[in-house]
Coordinates of C-alpha atoms in Angstrom, one line a residue:
M1 CA 98.9 109.5 89.9
S2 CA 100.6 106.1 88.4
F3 CA 102.8 103.7 90.8
P4 CA 106.1 101.5 89.2
Q5 CA 105.0 97.7 89.9
D6 CA 107.4 97.3 92.7
Q7 CA 106.1 99.8 94.8
V8 CA 103.3 99.4 97.0
Q9 CA 100.5 101.2 96.5
R10 CA 99.3 102.8 100.1
R11 CA 95.7 103.5 101.3
P12 CA 95.2 107.9 101.1
Q13 CA 96.5 110.1 103.9
T14 CA 92.9 112.3 105.1
V15 CA 91.8 113.6 107.9
F16 CA 90.3 110.7 109.0
N17 CA 93.6 109.2 109.8
D18 CA 96.2 111.9 110.5
F19 CA 97.2 111.9 114.0
R20 CA 96.5 116.0 114.6
Y21 CA 92.9 116.2 113.8
P22 CA 90.8 114.8 116.5
M23 CA 89.4 110.9 116.7
P24 CA 87.9 109.1 119.2
K25 CA 90.2 107.9 121.4
S26 CA 90.7 105.1 124.4
D27 CA 91.0 106.3 127.8
K28 CA 94.1 104.6 127.7
P29 CA 96.6 102.4 125.6
V30 CA 95.8 99.1 125.2
E31 CA 98.8 96.4 126.3
G32 CA 101.9 97.3 125.0
A33 CA 101.4 100.8 123.7
K34 CA 102.4 104.1 124.5
H35 CA 99.7 106.2 123.7
P36 CA 95.6 105.2 123.7
A37 CA 94.3 103.8 120.5
R38 CA 92.3 105.8 117.7
W39 CA 89.3 105.0 116.2
T40 CA 90.2 105.6 112.3
W41 CA 88.7 105.5 108.4
E42 CA 90.4 104.0 106.0
C43 CA 89.7 104.5 102.6
G44 CA 90.8 102.3 99.8
L45 CA 91.3 102.7 96.0
N46 CA 88.8 100.6 94.9
G47 CA 85.6 102.6 97.7
N48 CA 86.0 100.1 100.2
I49 CA 85.6 102.2 103.7
Y50 CA 87.7 100.5 106.7
F51 CA 87.0 101.0 110.8
K52 CA 90.4 100.8 111.8
V53 CA 92.2 101.2 115.4
N54 CA 95.8 102.9 115.2
D55 CA 96.8 101.8 118.4
G56 CA 100.8 102.5 118.0
I57 CA 101.9 99.1 117.6
W58 CA 103.0 98.1 114.2
G59 CA 105.7 95.3 112.8
R60 CA 106.2 92.3 113.9
D61 CA 105.6 93.0 117.7
D62 CA 101.8 93.6 116.3
K63 CA 99.9 90.3 117.2
N64 CA 96.6 91.5 116.2
A65 CA 96.8 93.1 112.9
K66 CA 94.3 91.3 111.7
N67 CA 92.5 92.1 114.3
K68 CA 92.3 95.7 113.8
E69 CA 90.2 96.7 111.2
V70 CA 86.7 95.4 109.4
E71 CA 85.3 96.6 105.6
L72 CA 81.9 98.3 106.7
S73 CA 80.0 99.4 103.6
W74 CA 77.6 102.1 103.5
A75 CA 74.8 99.4 104.9
D76 CA 77.0 98.2 107.5
R77 CA 78.0 101.9 108.2
G78 CA 75.1 103.6 108.6
A79 CA 73.4 100.7 110.4
L80 CA 76.4 101.1 113.0
F81 CA 75.3 105.3 112.8
G82 CA 71.9 104.4 113.0
L83 CA 72.6 102.7 116.5
M84 CA 74.6 105.6 117.9
E85 CA 72.0 108.7 117.1
E86 CA 69.6 106.6 118.7
A87 CA 71.8 106.6 121.8
I88 CA 72.7 110.3 121.1
N89 CA 68.5 111.6 121.4
N90 CA 66.9 108.2 123.7
P91 CA 67.3 109.2 127.2
N92 CA 66.4 105.8 128.0
F93 CA 69.2 103.8 125.6
T94 CA 71.6 101.6 127.7
K95 CA 73.6 99.2 125.6
S96 CA 73.3 97.5 122.0
Q97 CA 75.6 95.5 119.4
Y98 CA 75.9 95.5 115.9
H99 CA 77.7 92.4 114.5
V100 CA 79.1 92.9 111.1
K101 CA 78.0 89.7 110.0
K102 CA 78.8 88.0 106.1
T103 CA 78.7 85.1 104.2
V104 CA 82.9 84.8 103.7
F105 CA 85.0 81.8 101.9
G106 CA 86.6 79.3 103.7
G107 CA 89.9 77.4 103.6
S108 CA 88.7 75.5 101.4
G109 CA 87.9 78.4 98.8
R110 CA 84.1 77.6 99.4
L111 CA 81.8 79.4 100.4
N112 CA 80.7 78.8 104.4
D113 CA 77.2 77.3 104.7
H114 CA 77.0 80.2 107.6
P115 CA 77.4 83.8 108.1
S116 CA 80.7 84.5 110.1
T117 CA 81.3 87.4 112.7
L118 CA 83.7 89.9 111.2
A119 CA 83.5 92.3 114.3
T120 CA 81.3 93.3 116.9
F121 CA 80.4 96.7 117.5
T122 CA 78.6 97.6 121.0
I123 CA 77.2 100.9 121.8
M124 CA 76.5 102.8 124.9
R125 CA 74.9 105.7 126.8
D126 CA 76.1 105.7 130.4
S127 CA 74.3 107.2 133.4
E128 CA 76.0 110.9 133.0
G129 CA 74.9 110.8 129.2
R130 CA 78.0 109.8 127.5
I131 CA 78.3 107.8 124.2
L132 CA 80.5 105.2 124.4
V133 CA 81.6 102.8 121.4
G134 CA 83.3 99.3 122.0
Y135 CA 85.0 97.4 118.9
T136 CA 86.3 93.6 119.7
K137 CA 87.3 91.3 116.8
G138 CA 88.3 87.4 118.4
T139 CA 89.8 88.0 120.9
Y140 CA 91.3 91.9 120.6
K141 CA 88.8 94.7 122.3
V142 CA 89.0 98.2 122.8
M143 CA 86.2 101.2 124.5
F144 CA 86.2 104.4 122.4
P145 CA 84.4 107.2 124.9
F146 CA 83.3 109.7 123.1
T147 CA 84.6 112.7 125.5
S148 CA 85.1 115.9 123.5
P149 CA 87.5 117.6 120.2
Y150 CA 90.8 118.2 121.9
D151 CA 90.2 119.9 125.3
S152 CA 86.8 121.5 124.3
I153 CA 84.4 121.3 127.4
I154 CA 80.5 122.8 127.8
M155 CA 79.2 124.9 130.7
I156 CA 75.7 125.0 131.4
A157 CA 73.8 127.2 133.8
S158 CA 72.4 125.4 137.1
G159 CA 69.3 127.5 138.3
E160 CA 70.7 130.2 140.4
G161 CA 74.0 128.2 141.7
E162 CA 77.8 128.5 139.6
P163 CA 78.0 127.1 135.8
R164 CA 79.0 123.6 135.5
E165 CA 80.9 121.7 132.9
D166 CA 78.3 118.7 131.5
R167 CA 80.5 116.1 130.1
G168 CA 77.3 114.0 129.0
L169 CA 76.2 116.7 126.7
M170 CA 79.8 117.6 125.5
S171 CA 80.1 113.6 124.5
R172 CA 76.7 113.5 122.7
V173 CA 77.0 116.8 120.5
Y174 CA 80.7 115.4 119.8
C175 CA 79.7 112.0 118.7
K176 CA 77.1 113.6 116.5
A177 CA 79.4 116.1 114.3
F178 CA 81.5 113.4 114.3
L179 CA 78.7 110.9 112.4
D180 CA 77.7 114.0 110.3
F181 CA 81.5 114.5 109.1
S182 CA 82.1 111.0 108.7
K183 CA 78.8 110.2 106.9
R184 CA 79.6 113.5 104.8
F185 CA 83.0 112.5 103.5
L186 CA 82.7 108.6 103.5
D187 CA 79.5 107.6 101.3
D188 CA 80.6 110.2 98.6
Y189 CA 83.9 108.5 98.3
E190 CA 82.9 105.1 98.8
Y191 CA 80.1 105.9 95.7
N192 CA 83.1 107.9 93.7
N193 CA 85.1 105.4 93.9
F194 CA 83.2 101.9 93.5
K195 CA 85.1 99.8 91.0
P196 CA 83.2 96.6 89.2
R197 CA 85.3 93.6 89.7
E198 CA 86.8 92.4 85.9
K199 CA 85.7 88.9 84.6
K200 CA 88.1 86.4 84.3
G201 CA 90.3 86.7 81.0
E202 CA 89.8 90.4 80.8
N203 CA 93.9 91.6 81.1
G204 CA 94.7 88.5 82.4
G205 CA 92.6 87.4 84.6
N206 CA 91.2 88.9 87.9
N207 CA 92.6 92.5 88.9
N208 CA 91.0 94.8 91.2
G209 CA 94.2 96.8 92.0
G210 CA 94.1 100.0 90.0
G211 CA 94.4 103.9 90.3
N212 CA 91.3 106.2 91.6
R213 CA 88.2 106.6 89.4
G214 CA 88.0 110.6 88.1
G215 CA 86.8 113.0 89.9
N216 CA 88.8 111.6 93.5
N217 CA 90.0 114.3 95.1
W218 CA 91.5 112.1 98.1
G219 CA 95.0 111.5 97.1
G220 CA 97.4 109.0 97.6
G221 CA 97.1 105.7 96.8
N222 CA 96.4 102.4 98.3
N223 CA 97.5 98.7 99.7
N224 CA 94.7 97.0 98.4
S225 CA 93.9 95.1 101.5
G226 CA 90.7 93.5 101.6
G227 CA 88.9 93.5 104.8
N228 CA 90.0 91.2 107.3
Q229 CA 87.4 88.1 107.5
G230 CA 86.7 85.9 110.3
G231 CA 87.4 86.9 113.8
G232 CA 84.5 86.5 116.1
S233 CA 82.9 88.4 119.4
N234 CA 83.6 87.1 122.8
W235 CA 80.5 88.9 123.8
N236 CA 77.9 87.2 121.9
G237 CA 79.4 83.6 121.5
N238 CA 79.4 83.3 118.1
G239 CA 82.1 82.1 116.5
G240 CA 83.9 84.2 113.5
G241 CA 86.8 82.5 111.3
N242 CA 87.0 81.2 107.9
S243 CA 86.3 77.7 108.4
G244 CA 83.3 76.1 106.9
G245 CA 80.7 74.4 109.1
G246 CA 78.4 75.5 111.0
Q247 CA 78.1 77.5 114.2
T248 CA 77.1 77.5 117.4
R249 CA 75.1 80.1 118.5
Q250 CA 74.0 81.1 122.4
A251 CA 72.0 84.0 123.6
P252 CA 73.2 87.3 124.3
P253 CA 74.1 88.1 128.0
Q254 CA 71.8 90.7 129.3
D255 CA 74.8 92.5 130.3
F256 CA 78.7 93.4 128.6
A257 CA 79.8 95.9 131.5
D258 CA 82.0 92.7 132.7
D259 CA 83.4 92.2 129.0
I260 CA 85.5 95.5 128.7
D261 CA 86.3 98.3 131.1
F262 CA 86.1 101.6 130.8

């Protein structure tokens, strides 16, 4: 599919960012929004995969636009999925954090001396066995409890009494289904749509744009925006940002409960 030079190429529409399909949602809307925030996956033309929060706020009113998404490669994405699976399978699991860190270019155009925290994910398993995943970047944070697809529930037998709803089991099987479905398609998309960086001087300089590679049925286009770098974490004290210089490291807190309500 070709696009006029003045037409913006947008990321393809998939089941991962279509409101008609079930995806993890926050319990309540973020401040200024009408509907709960949604966890979505965005697919770039160059094969990059982005975690993105759709909280229903756009345009000039969206002060957190740059903090709502982070690029997750197969490695970071797979490690995050691994922690979520550990929370599903381990009844003793409580809380753990995954810090997406990378050495990025600062404002001077040079690589920073230390890795920057691009985003932080906090994986939790509560006393009922429910799985929750918190996301924070800069001052923006949101919690995604895994409840159920649509309004589905699980009923279990309870001795000789009446069957009862098991929300913890529903949360865990829903989270497992979400991981299995996401991994299947996102890994394939990232591999098939990889585009090597062109060397300087070829085709008039660096050009990371272009259409999808062959063998891709996702369709659509892309705005080809890179991952939003910088940010930081309110949970661990590590500064993000793109400026050079060192980082002041602090010991992680023993409890994250006060940092985000759910």
